[in-house]
Coordinates of N, CA and C in Angstrom, one line a residue:
M1 N 10.0 174.1 -39.0 CA 10.7 174.6 -37.9 C 11.5 173.5 -37.2
S2 N 12.8 173.7 -37.0 CA 13.6 172.6 -36.4 C 13.3 172.4 -34.9
Q3 N 13.6 171.3 -34.4 CA 13.3 170.9 -33.0 C 14.0 172.0 -32.1
A4 N 15.2 172.3 -32.3 CA 15.9 173.3 -31.4 C 15.2 174.7 -31.5
V5 N 14.9 175.1 -32.7 CA 14.3 176.5 -32.8 C 12.9 176.4 -32.2
E6 N 12.2 175.4 -32.4 CA 10.8 175.2 -31.8 C 10.9 175.3 -30.3
T7 N 11.9 174.6 -29.7 CA 12.0 174.5 -28.2 C 12.4 175.9 -27.7
E8 N 13.3 176.6 -28.4 CA 13.7 178.0 -28.0 C 12.5 178.9 -28.1
S9 N 11.7 178.8 -29.1 CA 10.6 179.8 -29.3 C 9.6 179.5 -28.2
R10 N 9.4 178.2 -27.8 CA 8.4 177.9 -26.7 C 8.9 178.5 -25.4
K11 N 10.2 178.4 -25.2 CA 10.8 178.9 -23.9 C 10.6 180.4 -23.8
G12 N 10.8 181.1 -24.9 CA 10.7 182.5 -24.9 C 9.3 183.1 -25.2
G13 N 8.3 182.3 -25.1 CA 7.0 182.7 -25.5 C 6.5 183.8 -24.6
A14 N 5.3 184.3 -25.0 CA 4.8 185.5 -24.3 C 4.7 185.4 -22.8
A15 N 4.3 184.2 -22.4 CA 4.1 184.0 -21.0 C 5.4 183.7 -20.3
G16 N 6.4 183.3 -21.1 CA 7.7 183.0 -20.5 C 7.7 181.8 -19.6
A17 N 7.2 180.7 -20.0 CA 7.1 179.5 -19.2 C 8.4 179.3 -18.5
K18 N 8.4 179.1 -17.2 CA 9.6 178.9 -16.4 C 9.8 177.5 -15.9
A19 N 8.7 176.7 -16.1 CA 8.8 175.3 -15.7 C 9.7 174.5 -16.7
K20 N 10.4 173.6 -16.1 CA 11.2 172.8 -17.0 C 10.9 171.3 -16.9
E21 N 11.1 170.6 -17.9 CA 10.8 169.2 -17.9 C 11.7 168.5 -16.8
G22 N 11.2 167.4 -16.3 CA 12.0 166.7 -15.3 C 11.1 165.9 -14.4
K23 N 11.7 165.5 -13.3 CA 10.9 164.7 -12.3 C 10.3 165.6 -11.2
Y24 N 9.1 165.4 -10.9 CA 8.3 166.2 -9.9 C 7.7 165.2 -8.9
L25 N 7.9 165.5 -7.6 CA 7.1 164.8 -6.6 C 5.8 165.4 -6.5
T26 N 4.7 164.6 -6.7 CA 3.4 165.2 -6.6 C 2.7 164.8 -5.3
F27 N 1.9 165.7 -4.9 CA 1.2 165.6 -3.6 C -0.2 166.2 -3.7
V28 N -1.0 165.9 -2.7 CA -2.4 166.4 -2.7 C -2.6 167.4 -1.5
L29 N -3.3 168.5 -1.9 CA -3.8 169.4 -0.9 C -5.3 169.6 -1.2
G30 N -6.2 169.3 -0.4 CA -7.6 169.4 -0.7 C -7.9 168.5 -1.8
H31 N -8.5 169.1 -2.9 CA -8.9 168.3 -4.1 C -7.9 168.5 -5.2
E32 N -6.8 169.2 -5.0 CA -5.9 169.5 -6.1 C -4.6 168.8 -5.9
E33 N -3.9 168.5 -7.0 CA -2.6 167.9 -7.0 C -1.6 168.9 -7.4
Y34 N -0.5 168.9 -6.7 CA 0.6 169.8 -6.9 C 1.9 169.0 -7.1
G35 N 2.9 169.7 -7.7 CA 4.2 169.0 -7.9 C 5.4 169.9 -7.5
L36 N 6.4 169.3 -7.0 CA 7.7 170.0 -6.6 C 8.8 169.4 -7.4
E37 N 9.7 170.2 -7.9 CA 10.9 169.6 -8.5 C 11.6 168.7 -7.6
I38 N 11.8 167.5 -8.0 CA 12.4 166.4 -7.1 C 13.7 166.9 -6.6
L39 N 14.5 167.7 -7.3 CA 15.8 168.1 -6.8 C 15.7 169.0 -5.6
K40 N 14.6 169.6 -5.3 CA 14.4 170.4 -4.1 C 14.0 169.6 -2.9
V41 N 13.6 168.3 -3.1 CA 13.1 167.5 -2.0 C 14.3 166.7 -1.4
R42 N 14.3 166.8 -0.1 CA 15.4 166.1 0.7 C 14.9 164.8 1.2
E43 N 13.6 164.8 1.7 CA 13.0 163.5 2.2 C 11.6 163.7 2.5
I44 N 10.9 162.6 2.7 CA 9.5 162.6 3.0 C 9.4 161.9 4.4
I45 N 8.7 162.5 5.3 CA 8.5 161.8 6.6 C 7.1 161.9 7.1
S46 N 6.7 161.0 8.0 CA 5.4 161.1 8.5 C 5.3 162.3 9.5
V47 N 4.1 162.7 9.8 CA 4.0 163.8 10.7 C 4.4 163.4 12.1
M48 N 5.2 164.2 12.7 CA 5.7 163.9 14.1 C 5.3 165.1 15.0
E49 N 5.7 165.0 16.2 CA 5.3 166.1 17.1 C 5.9 167.4 16.7
I50 N 5.1 168.4 16.6 CA 5.6 169.7 16.1 C 5.5 170.7 17.3
T51 N 6.7 171.3 17.6 CA 6.7 172.2 18.8 C 6.3 173.6 18.2
E52 N 5.3 174.1 18.8 CA 4.8 175.5 18.4 C 5.8 176.6 18.8
V53 N 5.8 177.6 17.9 CA 6.7 178.7 18.2 C 5.7 179.9 18.3
P54 N 5.8 180.7 19.4 CA 4.9 181.8 19.6 C 5.2 183.0 18.6
Q55 N 4.1 183.7 18.3 CA 4.2 185.0 17.6 C 4.7 184.8 16.1
V56 N 4.2 183.7 15.5 CA 4.5 183.5 14.1 C 3.2 183.4 13.3
P57 N 3.2 183.6 12.0 CA 1.9 183.5 11.3 C 1.3 182.1 11.4
P58 N 0.0 182.0 11.3 CA -0.7 180.7 11.5 C -0.2 179.6 10.6
F59 N 0.3 179.9 9.4 CA 0.8 178.8 8.5 C 2.1 178.2 8.9
I60 N 2.8 178.9 9.8 CA 4.0 178.3 10.4 C 3.6 177.5 11.6
K61 N 3.6 176.2 11.5 CA 3.1 175.3 12.5 C 4.1 175.2 13.7
G62 N 5.3 175.4 13.5 CA 6.3 175.3 14.5 C 7.6 174.7 14.0
V63 N 8.3 173.9 14.8 CA 9.5 173.2 14.4 C 9.5 171.7 14.9
I64 N 10.3 170.9 14.2 CA 10.5 169.5 14.6 C 12.0 169.3 14.8
N65 N 12.3 168.3 15.5 CA 13.7 167.8 15.7 C 13.8 166.6 14.8
L66 N 14.6 166.8 13.7 CA 14.8 165.7 12.7 C 16.2 165.3 12.8
R67 N 16.5 164.2 13.5 CA 17.8 163.7 13.7 C 18.8 164.7 14.2
G68 N 18.3 165.5 15.2 CA 19.2 166.5 15.8 C 19.2 167.8 15.2
K69 N 18.5 168.0 14.1 CA 18.4 169.2 13.3 C 17.0 169.8 13.5
V70 N 16.9 171.1 13.9 CA 15.6 171.8 14.0 C 15.2 172.3 12.7
I71 N 14.0 171.8 12.3 CA 13.4 172.1 11.0 C 12.1 172.9 11.2
P72 N 12.0 174.1 10.6 CA 10.7 174.8 10.7 C 9.6 174.1 9.8
I73 N 8.4 174.1 10.2 CA 7.3 173.4 9.5 C 6.2 174.4 9.0
I74 N 5.9 174.3 7.7 CA 4.9 175.2 7.1 C 3.7 174.3 6.7
D75 N 2.5 174.7 7.0 CA 1.3 174.0 6.6 C 0.9 174.7 5.3
L76 N 1.1 174.0 4.2 CA 0.7 174.6 2.9 C -0.7 174.9 2.7
R77 N -1.6 174.1 3.4 CA -3.1 174.4 3.3 C -3.3 175.8 3.8
L78 N -2.8 176.1 5.0 CA -3.0 177.4 5.6 C -2.3 178.5 4.8
K79 N -1.1 178.2 4.2 CA -0.4 179.2 3.4 C -1.2 179.6 2.2
F80 N -1.9 178.6 1.6 CA -2.7 178.8 0.4 C -4.1 179.2 0.7
G81 N -4.5 179.5 2.0 CA -5.8 180.0 2.3 C -6.9 178.9 2.4
M82 N -6.4 177.6 2.5 CA -7.4 176.5 2.6 C -7.7 176.4 4.1
S83 N -8.8 175.7 4.4 CA -9.1 175.4 5.8 C -8.2 174.4 6.4
A84 N -7.9 174.5 7.7 CA -7.1 173.5 8.4 C -7.9 172.2 8.5
I85 N -7.1 171.1 8.5 CA -7.8 169.8 8.8 C -7.0 169.1 9.8
E86 N -7.6 168.1 10.4 CA -6.9 167.2 11.4 C -5.9 166.4 10.6
Y87 N -4.7 166.3 11.1 CA -3.7 165.4 10.4 C -4.1 164.0 10.6
T88 N -3.8 163.2 9.5 CA -4.2 161.8 9.5 C -2.9 161.0 9.3
R89 N -3.1 159.6 9.2 CA -1.9 158.8 8.9 C -1.4 159.1 7.5
E90 N -2.2 159.6 6.6 CA -1.8 160.0 5.2 C -1.0 161.3 5.2
T91 N -1.2 162.1 6.2 CA -0.5 163.4 6.2 C 1.0 163.2 6.2
C92 N 1.7 164.0 5.4 CA 3.2 163.8 5.4 C 3.9 165.2 5.5
I93 N 5.1 165.2 5.8 CA 6.0 166.3 5.8 C 7.0 166.1 4.7
I94 N 7.0 167.0 3.8 CA 8.1 166.9 2.7 C 9.2 167.9 3.1
V95 N 10.4 167.4 3.4 CA 11.5 168.3 3.7 C 12.1 168.8 2.4
V96 N 12.2 170.1 2.3 CA 12.7 170.7 1.1 C 13.8 171.7 1.4
N97 N 14.6 172.0 0.3 CA 15.6 173.0 0.4 C 15.1 174.3 -0.2
V98 N 14.9 175.3 0.6 CA 14.3 176.6 0.1 C 15.4 177.7 0.3
R99 N 16.0 178.1 -0.7 CA 17.0 179.2 -0.6 C 18.0 178.9 0.5
D100 N 18.6 177.8 0.5 CA 19.6 177.3 1.5 C 19.0 177.1 2.9
L101 N 17.7 177.0 3.0 CA 17.1 176.7 4.3 C 16.3 175.4 4.2
L102 N 16.6 174.5 5.1 CA 15.8 173.2 5.1 C 14.5 173.6 5.9
L103 N 13.4 173.2 5.2 CA 12.1 173.4 5.9 C 11.1 172.3 5.5
G104 N 10.2 172.0 6.4 CA 9.2 171.0 6.1 C 7.9 171.6 5.7
I105 N 7.2 171.0 4.7 CA 5.9 171.4 4.3 C 4.9 170.3 4.6
V106 N 3.8 170.6 5.2 CA 2.8 169.6 5.5 C 1.9 169.5 4.4
V107 N 1.6 168.3 3.9 CA 0.7 168.1 2.8 C -0.3 167.0 3.2
D108 N -1.4 166.9 2.5 CA -2.5 165.9 2.9 C -1.9 164.5 2.6
T109 N -1.3 164.3 1.4 CA -0.7 163.0 1.1 C 0.2 163.2 -0.1
V110 N 1.2 162.3 -0.1 CA 2.1 162.3 -1.2 C 1.6 161.3 -2.3
A111 N 1.6 161.7 -3.6 CA 1.1 160.9 -4.6 C 2.2 160.0 -5.3
E112 N 3.0 160.6 -6.1 CA 4.0 159.9 -6.9 C 5.0 160.8 -7.5
V113 N 6.1 160.2 -8.0 CA 7.1 161.0 -8.7 C 6.7 160.8 -10.2
L114 N 6.6 161.9 -10.9 CA 6.2 161.9 -12.3 C 7.4 162.5 -13.1
D115 N 7.6 162.0 -14.3 CA 8.5 162.6 -15.3 C 7.7 163.4 -16.2
I116 N 7.7 164.7 -16.2 CA 6.9 165.5 -17.0 C 7.7 166.2 -18.1
M117 N 7.3 165.9 -19.3 CA 8.0 166.5 -20.5 C 7.6 168.0 -20.7
E118 N 8.6 168.7 -21.3 CA 8.3 170.1 -21.5 C 7.1 170.4 -22.3
K119 N 6.8 169.6 -23.3 CA 5.6 169.8 -24.1 C 4.3 169.6 -23.3
D120 N 4.4 169.0 -22.1 CA 3.2 168.8 -21.3 C 3.1 169.8 -20.2
I121 N 3.9 170.9 -20.2 CA 3.9 171.9 -19.2 C 3.4 173.2 -19.8
D122 N 2.3 173.8 -19.4 CA 1.8 175.1 -19.8 C 2.2 176.1 -18.8
P123 N 2.4 177.4 -19.3 CA 2.7 178.5 -18.3 C 1.5 178.7 -17.3
P124 N 1.8 179.3 -16.2 CA 0.8 179.5 -15.2 C -0.3 180.4 -15.8
P125 N -1.5 180.2 -15.4 CA -2.6 181.1 -15.9 C -2.4 182.5 -15.3
T126 N -2.9 183.5 -16.0 CA -2.9 184.9 -15.5 C -4.3 185.3 -15.0
F127 N -4.3 185.8 -13.8 CA -5.6 186.2 -13.2 C -5.7 187.7 -13.0
G128 N -4.8 188.4 -13.6 CA -4.7 189.9 -13.3 C -3.6 190.2 -12.3
S129 N -3.3 191.5 -12.2 CA -2.2 191.9 -11.4 C -2.5 191.7 -9.9
Q130 N -3.7 191.6 -9.5 CA -4.1 191.5 -8.0 C -3.8 190.1 -7.4
I131 N -3.7 189.1 -8.3 CA -3.5 187.7 -7.8 C -2.1 187.2 -8.1
K132 N -1.4 186.8 -7.1 CA 0.0 186.4 -7.1 C 0.1 185.0 -7.7
T133 N 0.8 184.8 -8.8 CA 1.0 183.5 -9.3 C 2.5 183.2 -9.5
D134 N 3.4 184.0 -9.0 CA 4.8 183.8 -9.3 C 5.4 182.6 -8.7
F135 N 4.6 182.0 -7.7 CA 5.1 180.7 -7.1 C 4.7 179.5 -7.9
I136 N 4.0 179.7 -9.0 CA 3.6 178.6 -9.9 C 4.6 178.5 -11.1
L137 N 5.3 177.4 -11.2 CA 6.2 177.2 -12.3 C 5.4 177.0 -13.6
G138 N 4.4 176.2 -13.5 CA 3.6 175.9 -14.7 C 2.5 174.9 -14.3
M139 N 1.8 174.5 -15.3 CA 0.7 173.6 -15.2 C 1.0 172.3 -15.9
G140 N 1.3 171.2 -15.2 CA 1.7 170.0 -15.8 C 0.5 169.2 -16.2
K141 N 0.4 168.7 -17.5 CA -0.7 167.9 -17.9 C -0.3 166.5 -18.0
V142 N -0.9 165.7 -17.1 CA -0.5 164.3 -17.0 C -1.7 163.4 -16.9
K143 N -1.8 162.4 -17.8 CA -3.0 161.5 -17.8 C -4.3 162.2 -17.7
G144 N -4.5 163.2 -18.5 CA -5.8 163.9 -18.5 C -6.1 164.8 -17.3
K145 N -5.1 164.9 -16.4 CA -5.3 165.8 -15.2 C -4.2 166.9 -15.2
V146 N -4.5 168.0 -14.5 CA -3.6 169.1 -14.4 C -2.9 169.1 -13.0
K147 N -1.6 169.1 -13.0 CA -0.9 169.2 -11.7 C -0.3 170.7 -11.6
I148 N -0.5 171.3 -10.5 CA 0.1 172.7 -10.3 C 1.5 172.5 -9.9
L149 N 2.4 172.9 -10.7 CA 3.9 172.8 -10.4 C 4.4 174.0 -9.7
L150 N 4.8 173.8 -8.5 CA 5.2 174.9 -7.6 C 6.7 175.3 -7.7
D151 N 7.0 176.5 -7.6 CA 8.3 177.0 -7.4 C 8.5 177.2 -5.9
I152 N 9.0 176.2 -5.2 CA 9.0 176.2 -3.8 C 9.8 177.4 -3.2
D153 N 10.8 177.9 -4.0 CA 11.5 179.1 -3.6 C 10.7 180.3 -3.6
M154 N 9.6 180.3 -4.3 CA 8.7 181.5 -4.3 C 7.4 181.4 -3.5
V155 N 7.2 180.3 -2.9 CA 5.9 180.1 -2.1 C 5.9 181.1 -1.0
L156 N 7.1 181.2 -0.3 CA 7.2 182.2 0.8 C 7.9 183.4 0.3
S157 N 7.4 184.6 0.7 CA 8.1 185.8 0.4 C 9.4 185.9 1.2
S158 N 10.3 186.8 0.8 CA 11.5 187.0 1.6 C 11.3 187.3 3.0
E159 N 10.2 188.1 3.3 CA 9.9 188.5 4.7 C 9.4 187.3 5.4
E160 N 8.6 186.4 4.8 CA 8.1 185.2 5.5 C 9.2 184.3 5.7
L161 N 10.1 184.1 4.8 CA 11.2 183.2 5.0 C 12.1 183.7 6.1
E162 N 12.3 185.0 6.3 CA 13.0 185.5 7.4 C 12.4 185.1 8.7
V163 N 11.0 185.2 8.8 CA 10.3 184.8 10.0 C 10.5 183.3 10.3
V164 N 10.5 182.5 9.2 CA 10.7 181.1 9.4 C 12.1 180.8 9.9
A165 N 13.1 181.5 9.3 CA 14.5 181.3 9.7 C 14.7 181.7 11.2
E166 N 14.0 182.7 11.6 CA 14.1 183.2 13.0 C 13.4 182.2 14.0
A167 N 12.5 181.4 13.5 CA 11.8 180.5 14.3 C 12.7 179.3 14.7
V168 N 13.8 179.1 14.0 CA 14.7 178.1 14.3 C 15.7 178.7 15.3

């Protein structure tokens, strides 16, 4: 099988892997490592004072003023159903572009930028129709570990993104 045909057949496989090779910013939440496509990342900043916004879901921590621009902040731990923790010096905010909206996501710590090849990315696991996994691009296998590669555009539903946009 030629290289081009093999690549095409892998792309169109049963699970329809949607992750693509490239650079991913990896970060830690709890005991797991995650990755975001580097092209979605605008910058990484340390945690700063977050102004709370009333009547929003608990995972929306509030907003920050970043060089005169109001940026909504999401705590990914809370969004993913993990327990809240006290922010430390390691805690970071990754400013990302999500469907034409700048937003910050709070993570435990940023790890590194990895160049992950297509052959090292498996499709997301299937857990049945009751468990949502459409926000997972794939599972990156790097140095004997698995990184959960996120589709940051799918982490928030359209309704949740509307709430975030209104918080600004």
